[in-house]
mmCIF file of C-alpha atoms in Angstrom:
data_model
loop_
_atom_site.group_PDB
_atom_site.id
_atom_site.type_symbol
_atom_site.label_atom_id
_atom_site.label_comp_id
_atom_site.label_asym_id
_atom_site.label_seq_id
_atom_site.Cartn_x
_atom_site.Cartn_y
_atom_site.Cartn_z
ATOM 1 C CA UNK A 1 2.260 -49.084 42.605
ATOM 2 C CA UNK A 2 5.838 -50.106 43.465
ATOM 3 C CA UNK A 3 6.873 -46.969 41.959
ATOM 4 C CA UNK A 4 4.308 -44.475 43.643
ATOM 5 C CA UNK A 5 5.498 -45.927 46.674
ATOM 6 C CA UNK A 6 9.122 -45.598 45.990
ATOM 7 C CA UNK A 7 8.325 -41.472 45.471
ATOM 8 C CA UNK A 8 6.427 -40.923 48.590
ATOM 9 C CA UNK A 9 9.292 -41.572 50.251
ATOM 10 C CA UNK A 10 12.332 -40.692 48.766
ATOM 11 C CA UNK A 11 14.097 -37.575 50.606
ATOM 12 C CA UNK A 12 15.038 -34.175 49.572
ATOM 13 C CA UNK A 13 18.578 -34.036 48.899
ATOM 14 C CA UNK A 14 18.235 -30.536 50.360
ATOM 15 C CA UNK A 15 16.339 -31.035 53.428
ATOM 16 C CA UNK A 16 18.350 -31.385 56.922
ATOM 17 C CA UNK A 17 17.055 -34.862 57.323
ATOM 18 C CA UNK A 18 19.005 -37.754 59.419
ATOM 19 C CA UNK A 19 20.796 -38.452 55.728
ATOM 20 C CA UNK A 20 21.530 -35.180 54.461
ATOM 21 C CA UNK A 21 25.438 -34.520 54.001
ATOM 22 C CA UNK A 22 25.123 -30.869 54.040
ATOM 23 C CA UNK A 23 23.529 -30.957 57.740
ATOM 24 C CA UNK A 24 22.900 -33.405 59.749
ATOM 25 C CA UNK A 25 20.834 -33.713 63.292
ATOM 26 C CA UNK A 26 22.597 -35.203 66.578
ATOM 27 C CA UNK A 27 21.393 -38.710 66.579
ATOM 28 C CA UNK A 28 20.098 -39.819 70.022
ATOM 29 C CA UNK A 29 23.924 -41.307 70.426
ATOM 30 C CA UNK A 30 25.493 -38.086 70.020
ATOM 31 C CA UNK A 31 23.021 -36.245 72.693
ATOM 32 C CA UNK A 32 24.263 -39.027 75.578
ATOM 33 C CA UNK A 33 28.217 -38.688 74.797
ATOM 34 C CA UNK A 34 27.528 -34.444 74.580
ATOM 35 C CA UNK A 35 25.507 -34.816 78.259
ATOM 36 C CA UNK A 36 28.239 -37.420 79.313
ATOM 37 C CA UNK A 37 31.248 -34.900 78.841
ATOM 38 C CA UNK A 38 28.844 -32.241 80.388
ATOM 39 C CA UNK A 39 28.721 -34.496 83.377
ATOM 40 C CA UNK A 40 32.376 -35.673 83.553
ATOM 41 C CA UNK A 41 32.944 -31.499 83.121
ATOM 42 C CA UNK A 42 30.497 -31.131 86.172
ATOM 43 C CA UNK A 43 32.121 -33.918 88.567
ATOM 44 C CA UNK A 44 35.590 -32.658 87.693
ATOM 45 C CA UNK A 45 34.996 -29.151 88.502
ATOM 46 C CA UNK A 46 33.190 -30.497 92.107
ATOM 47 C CA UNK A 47 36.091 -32.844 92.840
ATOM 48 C CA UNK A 48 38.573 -29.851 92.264
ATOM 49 C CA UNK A 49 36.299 -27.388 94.979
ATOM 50 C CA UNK A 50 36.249 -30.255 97.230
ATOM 51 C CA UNK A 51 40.057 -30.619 96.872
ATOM 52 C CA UNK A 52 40.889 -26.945 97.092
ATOM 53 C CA UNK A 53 38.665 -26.971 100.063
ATOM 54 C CA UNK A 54 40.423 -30.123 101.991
ATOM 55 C CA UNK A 55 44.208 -28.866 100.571
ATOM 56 C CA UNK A 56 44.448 -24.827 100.690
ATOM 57 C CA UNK A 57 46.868 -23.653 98.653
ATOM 58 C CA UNK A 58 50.048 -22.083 100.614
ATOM 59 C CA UNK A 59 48.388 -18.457 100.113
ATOM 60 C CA UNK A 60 45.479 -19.573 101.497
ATOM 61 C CA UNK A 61 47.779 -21.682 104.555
ATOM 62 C CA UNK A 62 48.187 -20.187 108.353
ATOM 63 C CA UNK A 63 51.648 -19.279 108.827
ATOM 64 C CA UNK A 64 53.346 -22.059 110.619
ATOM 65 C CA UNK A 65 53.919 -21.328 113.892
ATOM 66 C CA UNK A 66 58.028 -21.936 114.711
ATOM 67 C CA UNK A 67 58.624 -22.080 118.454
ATOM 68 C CA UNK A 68 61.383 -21.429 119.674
ATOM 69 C CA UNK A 69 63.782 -23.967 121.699
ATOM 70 C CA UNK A 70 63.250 -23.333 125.433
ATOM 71 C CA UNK A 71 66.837 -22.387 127.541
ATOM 72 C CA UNK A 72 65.716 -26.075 129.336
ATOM 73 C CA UNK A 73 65.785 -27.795 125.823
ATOM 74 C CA UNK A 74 69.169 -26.284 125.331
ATOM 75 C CA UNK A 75 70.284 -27.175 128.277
ATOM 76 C CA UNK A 76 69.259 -31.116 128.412
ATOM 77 C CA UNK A 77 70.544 -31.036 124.604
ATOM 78 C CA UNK A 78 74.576 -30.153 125.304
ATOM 79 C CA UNK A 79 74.384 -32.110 128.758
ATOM 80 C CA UNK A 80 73.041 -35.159 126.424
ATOM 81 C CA UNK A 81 76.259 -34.879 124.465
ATOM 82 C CA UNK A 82 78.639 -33.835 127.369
ATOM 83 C CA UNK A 83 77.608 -37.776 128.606
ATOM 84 C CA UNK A 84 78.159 -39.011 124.945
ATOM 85 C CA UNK A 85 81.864 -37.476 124.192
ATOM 86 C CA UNK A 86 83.088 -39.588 127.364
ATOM 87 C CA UNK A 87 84.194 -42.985 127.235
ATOM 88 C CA UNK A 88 81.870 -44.960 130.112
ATOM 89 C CA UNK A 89 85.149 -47.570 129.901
ATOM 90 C CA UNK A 90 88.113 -45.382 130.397
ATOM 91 C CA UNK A 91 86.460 -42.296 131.251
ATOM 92 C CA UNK A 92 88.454 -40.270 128.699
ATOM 93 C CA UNK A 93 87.070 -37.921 126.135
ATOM 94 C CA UNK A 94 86.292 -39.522 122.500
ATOM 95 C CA UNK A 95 85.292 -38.374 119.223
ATOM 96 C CA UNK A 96 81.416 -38.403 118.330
ATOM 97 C CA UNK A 97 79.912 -38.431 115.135
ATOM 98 C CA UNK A 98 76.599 -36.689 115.735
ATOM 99 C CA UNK A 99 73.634 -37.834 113.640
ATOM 100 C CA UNK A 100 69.732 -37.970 113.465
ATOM 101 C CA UNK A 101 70.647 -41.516 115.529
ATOM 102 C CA UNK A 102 72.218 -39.340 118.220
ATOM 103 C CA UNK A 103 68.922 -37.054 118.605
ATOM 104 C CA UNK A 104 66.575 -40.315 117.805
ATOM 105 C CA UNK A 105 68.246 -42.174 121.137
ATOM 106 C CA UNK A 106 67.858 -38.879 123.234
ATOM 107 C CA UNK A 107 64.475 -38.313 121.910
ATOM 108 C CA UNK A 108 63.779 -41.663 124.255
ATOM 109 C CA UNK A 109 65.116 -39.868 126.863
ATOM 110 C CA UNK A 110 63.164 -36.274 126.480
ATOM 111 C CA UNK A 111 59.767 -35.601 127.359
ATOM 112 C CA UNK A 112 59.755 -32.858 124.837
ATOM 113 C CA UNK A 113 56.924 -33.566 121.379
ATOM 114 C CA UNK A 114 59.537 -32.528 119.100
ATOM 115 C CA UNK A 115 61.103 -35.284 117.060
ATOM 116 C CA UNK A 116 64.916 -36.007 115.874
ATOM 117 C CA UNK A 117 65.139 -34.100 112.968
ATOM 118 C CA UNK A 118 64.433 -31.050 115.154
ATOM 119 C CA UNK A 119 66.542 -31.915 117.893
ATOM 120 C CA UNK A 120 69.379 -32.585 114.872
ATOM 121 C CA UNK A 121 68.551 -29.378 112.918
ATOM 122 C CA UNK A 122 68.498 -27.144 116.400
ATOM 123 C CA UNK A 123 72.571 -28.857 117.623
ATOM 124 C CA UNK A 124 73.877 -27.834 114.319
ATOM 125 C CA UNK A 125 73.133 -24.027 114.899
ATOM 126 C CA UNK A 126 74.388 -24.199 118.608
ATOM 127 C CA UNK A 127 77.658 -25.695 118.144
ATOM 128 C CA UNK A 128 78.582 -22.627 116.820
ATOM 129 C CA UNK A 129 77.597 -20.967 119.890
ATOM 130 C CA UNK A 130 79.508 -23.096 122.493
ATOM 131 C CA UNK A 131 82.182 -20.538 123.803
ATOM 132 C CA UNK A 132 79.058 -18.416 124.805
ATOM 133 C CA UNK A 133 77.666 -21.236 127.367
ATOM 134 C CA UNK A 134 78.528 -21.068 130.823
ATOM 135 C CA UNK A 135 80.110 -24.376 130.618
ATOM 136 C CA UNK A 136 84.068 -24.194 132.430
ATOM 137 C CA UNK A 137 86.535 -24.241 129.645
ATOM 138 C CA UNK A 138 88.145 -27.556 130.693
ATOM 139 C CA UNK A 139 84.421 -28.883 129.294
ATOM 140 C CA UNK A 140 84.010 -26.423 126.411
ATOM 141 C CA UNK A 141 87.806 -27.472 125.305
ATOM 142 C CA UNK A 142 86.413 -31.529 125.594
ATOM 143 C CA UNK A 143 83.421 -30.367 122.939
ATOM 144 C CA UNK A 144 85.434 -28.703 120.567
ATOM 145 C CA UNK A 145 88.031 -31.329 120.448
ATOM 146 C CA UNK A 146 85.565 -34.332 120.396
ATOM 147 C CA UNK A 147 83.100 -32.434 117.659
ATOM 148 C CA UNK A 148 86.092 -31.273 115.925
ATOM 149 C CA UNK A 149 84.378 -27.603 116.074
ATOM 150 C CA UNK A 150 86.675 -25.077 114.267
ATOM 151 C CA UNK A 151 87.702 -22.472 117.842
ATOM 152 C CA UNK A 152 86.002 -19.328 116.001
ATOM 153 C CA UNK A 153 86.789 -16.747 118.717
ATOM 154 C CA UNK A 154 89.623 -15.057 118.812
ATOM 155 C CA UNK A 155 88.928 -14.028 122.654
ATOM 156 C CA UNK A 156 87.824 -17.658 123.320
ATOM 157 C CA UNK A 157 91.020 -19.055 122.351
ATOM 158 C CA UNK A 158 93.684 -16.942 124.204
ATOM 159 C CA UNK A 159 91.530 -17.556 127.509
ATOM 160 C CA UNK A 160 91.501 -20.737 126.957
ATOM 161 C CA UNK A 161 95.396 -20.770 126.663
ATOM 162 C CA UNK A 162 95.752 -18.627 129.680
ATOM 163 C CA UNK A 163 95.211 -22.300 131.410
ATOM 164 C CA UNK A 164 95.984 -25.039 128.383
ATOM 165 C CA UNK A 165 98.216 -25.998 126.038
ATOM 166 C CA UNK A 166 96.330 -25.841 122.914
ATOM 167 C CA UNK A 167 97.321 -27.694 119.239
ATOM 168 C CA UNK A 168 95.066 -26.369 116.690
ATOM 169 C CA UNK A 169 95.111 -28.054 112.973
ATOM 170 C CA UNK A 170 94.923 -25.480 110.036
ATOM 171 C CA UNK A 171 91.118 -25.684 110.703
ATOM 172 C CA UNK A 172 91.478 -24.329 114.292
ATOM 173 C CA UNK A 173 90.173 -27.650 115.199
ATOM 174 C CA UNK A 174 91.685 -28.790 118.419
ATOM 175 C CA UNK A 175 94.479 -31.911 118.226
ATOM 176 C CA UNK A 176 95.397 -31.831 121.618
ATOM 177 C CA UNK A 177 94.880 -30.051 124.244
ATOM 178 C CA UNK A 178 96.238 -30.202 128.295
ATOM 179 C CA UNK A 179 96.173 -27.730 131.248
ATOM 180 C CA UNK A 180 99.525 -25.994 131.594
ATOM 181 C CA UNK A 181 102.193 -27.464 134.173
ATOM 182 C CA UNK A 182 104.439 -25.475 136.108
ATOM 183 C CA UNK A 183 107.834 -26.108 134.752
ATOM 184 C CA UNK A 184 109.480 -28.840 136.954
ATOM 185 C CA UNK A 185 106.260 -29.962 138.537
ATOM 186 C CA UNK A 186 104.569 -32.841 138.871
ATOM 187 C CA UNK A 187 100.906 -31.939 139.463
ATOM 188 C CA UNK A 188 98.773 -29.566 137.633
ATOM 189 C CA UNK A 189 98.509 -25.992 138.289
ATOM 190 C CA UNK A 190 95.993 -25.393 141.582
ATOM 191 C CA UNK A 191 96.112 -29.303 141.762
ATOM 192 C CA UNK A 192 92.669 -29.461 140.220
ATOM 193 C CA UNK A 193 91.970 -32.095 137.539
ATOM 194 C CA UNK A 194 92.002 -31.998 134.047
ATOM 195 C CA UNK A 195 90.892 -33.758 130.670
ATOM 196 C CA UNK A 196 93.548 -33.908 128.623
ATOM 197 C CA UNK A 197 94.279 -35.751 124.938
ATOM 198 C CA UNK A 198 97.847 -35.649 123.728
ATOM 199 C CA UNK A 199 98.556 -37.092 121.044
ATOM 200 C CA UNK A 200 102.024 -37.094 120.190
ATOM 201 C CA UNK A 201 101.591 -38.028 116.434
ATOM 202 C CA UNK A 202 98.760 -35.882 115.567
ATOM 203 C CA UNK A 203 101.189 -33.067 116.856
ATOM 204 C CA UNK A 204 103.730 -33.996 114.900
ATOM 205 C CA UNK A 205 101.715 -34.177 111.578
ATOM 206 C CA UNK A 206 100.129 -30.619 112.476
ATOM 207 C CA UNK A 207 104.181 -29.261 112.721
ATOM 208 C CA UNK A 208 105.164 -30.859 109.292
ATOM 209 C CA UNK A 209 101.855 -29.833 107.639
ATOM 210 C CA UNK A 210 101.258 -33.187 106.973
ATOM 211 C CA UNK A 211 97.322 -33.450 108.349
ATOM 212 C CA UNK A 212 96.111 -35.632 105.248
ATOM 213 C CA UNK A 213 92.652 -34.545 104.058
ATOM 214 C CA UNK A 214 90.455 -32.944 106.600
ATOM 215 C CA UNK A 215 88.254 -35.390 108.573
ATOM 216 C CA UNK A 216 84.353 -35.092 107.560
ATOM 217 C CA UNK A 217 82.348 -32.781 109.462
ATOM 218 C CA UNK A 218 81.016 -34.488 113.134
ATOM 219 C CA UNK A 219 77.454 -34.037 111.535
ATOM 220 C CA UNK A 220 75.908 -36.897 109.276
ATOM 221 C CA UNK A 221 73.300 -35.667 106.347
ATOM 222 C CA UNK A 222 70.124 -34.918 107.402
ATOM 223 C CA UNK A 223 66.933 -33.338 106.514
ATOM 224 C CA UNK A 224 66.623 -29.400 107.027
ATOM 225 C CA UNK A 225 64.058 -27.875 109.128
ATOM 226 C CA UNK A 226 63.264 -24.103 109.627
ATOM 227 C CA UNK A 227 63.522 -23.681 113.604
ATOM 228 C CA UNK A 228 64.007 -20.210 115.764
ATOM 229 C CA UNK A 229 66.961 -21.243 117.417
ATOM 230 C CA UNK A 230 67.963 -17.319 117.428
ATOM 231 C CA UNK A 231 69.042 -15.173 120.473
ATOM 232 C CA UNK A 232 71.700 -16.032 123.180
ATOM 233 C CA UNK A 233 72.252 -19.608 124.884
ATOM 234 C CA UNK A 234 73.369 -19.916 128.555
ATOM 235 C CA UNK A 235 73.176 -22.741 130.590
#
């Protein structure tokens, strides 16, 4: 009886039965983890629409729109740092170090939406542009000396000595600088006054070669950002 019973059910080594080694059936286990990865596929695929959707791609981006710096901009920018190079004290023209901290503390001052870094960014193109403002040269010769910007212009610089006495270091960075004196007098030419810084020593070390390392650029590090800033400046 035991033994009739034993037969009925014992399996065919060669059916595909739940315990056959050469093929076996997914178990109801095995058909939740395949539908679980079919999900997780799913939700991955939807969060990457939804992200491509929320993110474009840079292909798929507008073009940024640059606008350009307005001749008013320009203008409030350089008279910012005419007021900066002078000392409110003594009234005499000083070195600046301009920095994002410059452009942050005249961003206070400016109505305009763009920030510092802009502001920063925008100076460092124009200062190369200064002898093309329609500043006098007794004011363009204060910002070169008190930027330290390299006179790049060969036209610019012998006007500019037409009137002044000019040092230049082997950067063409202005030492000193004074308006030119008729011999034996004691005012200035046409009596009208003039800035003037100079410094005996720094002359001296410009005649014997002896400048020492160059002085770090009047710019601090800061962040680049694409601007227009092209076409002509005139204030």
């Amino acid at each position: 009886m035991y033994e009739g019973s034993s037969d009925e059910h014992e399996m065919d080594p060669t059916s595909e039965g739940p315990s056959s080694s050469s093929g076996r059936t997914r178990t109801p286990a095995r058909r939740r983890s395949a539908r679980n990865k079919e999900e997780e596929v799913a939700s991955e695929e939807r969060t990457s629409s939804l992200r491509k959707r929320s993110n474009p791609s840079a292909l798929d981006r507008p073009a940024k729109t640059r606008r350009r710096f307005t001749d008013e901009e320009i203008k409030e920018m350089w008279l910012f740092v005419v007021n900066k190079i002078r000392d409110p004290f003594t009234d005499r023209i000083i070195k600046l170090q301009i920095g994002l901290k410059t452009w942050t503390e005249f961003k206070m001052t400016s109505d305009s939406p763009r920030d510092a870094i802009s502001f920063y960014c925008c100076f460092r193109r124009l200062v190369h542009t200064l002898y093309t403002t329609n500043f006098d040269l007794q004011t363009k010769a204060n910002l070169h000396y008190a930027l330290s910007i390299p006179i790049e212009n060969q036209e610019f610089l012998e006007e500019l000595r037409q009137v002044a006495d000019i040092v230049l270091d082997s950067h063409q960075r202005i030492v000193a600088y004074r308006k030119k004196r008729v011999p034996g007098a004691l005012l200035n030419m046409n009596e009208d006054y003039w800035d003037e810084v100079w410094d005996e020593e720094a002359i001296r070390r410009v005649e014997q070669g002896d400048e020492g390392a160059p002085p770090p650029a009047n710019f601090d590090a800061g962040e680049e950002e694409e601007e227009d800033t092209s076409g002509d400046v005139f204030l």
